[in-house]
Amino acid sequence: MSEVTTVVAGWGLSFIVVVTYALWIVGRGKTVGRELGIGGQEELDSGSDSSTPADV
């Protein structure tokens, strides 16, 4: 292999490792959040409209 091929392969492998690790961290954070009951989105009632105030 030439030096350019080696460098490109190294950067490509590093990128794949970093992206995989980042996705694992995000997935783990979501799992922990679900277990602790934090970070969830509140579901709106089917009849509610977020653009109108509740006291109308």
CSV table of C-alpha atoms in Angstrom, one decimal:
chain,number,residue,atom,x,y,z
A,1,MET,CA,0.0,0.0,0.0
A,2,SER,CA,1.1,3.5,-0.7
A,3,GLU,CA,1.3,6.1,2.1
A,4,VAL,CA,-1.8,7.9,0.8
A,5,THR,CA,-3.8,4.7,0.9
A,6,THR,CA,-2.6,4.0,4.4
A,7,VAL,CA,-3.6,7.5,5.6
A,8,VAL,CA,-7.0,7.3,3.9
A,9,ALA,CA,-7.7,3.9,5.4
A,10,GLY,CA,-6.6,5.1,8.9
A,11,TRP,CA,-8.8,8.2,8.7
A,12,GLY,CA,-11.7,6.1,7.4
A,13,LEU,CA,-11.4,3.5,10.2
A,14,SER,CA,-11.1,6.2,12.8
A,15,PHE,CA,-14.2,7.9,11.5
A,16,ILE,CA,-16.2,4.7,11.6
A,17,VAL,CA,-15.0,4.0,15.2
A,18,VAL,CA,-15.9,7.5,16.4
A,19,VAL,CA,-19.4,7.4,14.7
A,20,THR,CA,-20.1,4.0,16.1
A,21,TYR,CA,-19.1,5.0,19.6
A,22,ALA,CA,-21.2,8.2,19.3
A,23,LEU,CA,-24.3,6.2,18.3
A,24,TRP,CA,-23.7,3.8,21.1
A,25,ILE,CA,-23.5,6.7,23.6
A,26,VAL,CA,-26.7,8.2,22.3
A,27,GLY,CA,-28.5,4.9,22.5
A,28,ARG,CA,-27.2,4.2,26.0
A,29,GLY,CA,-28.3,7.6,27.1
A,30,LYS,CA,-31.8,7.0,25.8
A,31,THR,CA,-31.9,3.6,27.5
A,32,VAL,CA,-30.8,5.1,30.9
A,33,GLY,CA,-33.2,8.0,30.5
A,34,ARG,CA,-36.1,5.6,29.9
A,35,GLU,CA,-35.1,3.5,32.9
A,36,LEU,CA,-35.0,6.7,35.1
A,37,GLY,CA,-38.2,8.1,33.6
A,38,ILE,CA,-36.5,11.3,32.4
A,39,GLY,CA,-36.1,13.0,29.0
A,40,GLY,CA,-39.3,11.6,27.5
A,41,GLN,CA,-41.6,13.8,25.4
A,42,GLU,CA,-45.1,14.4,26.8
A,43,GLU,CA,-47.9,13.2,24.6
A,44,LEU,CA,-50.6,15.7,23.8
A,45,ASP,CA,-54.2,14.8,24.1
A,46,SER,CA,-55.8,14.1,20.7
A,47,GLY,CA,-58.2,17.1,21.2
A,48,SER,CA,-55.6,19.6,22.3
A,49,ASP,CA,-54.1,22.2,20.1
A,50,SER,CA,-50.7,23.6,21.2
A,51,SER,CA,-51.3,26.9,19.3
A,52,THR,CA,-54.2,27.9,21.5
A,53,PRO,CA,-54.0,28.9,25.1
A,54,ALA,CA,-55.5,26.4,27.6
A,55,ASP,CA,-57.7,29.1,29.3
A,56,VAL,CA,-59.8,30.0,26.3
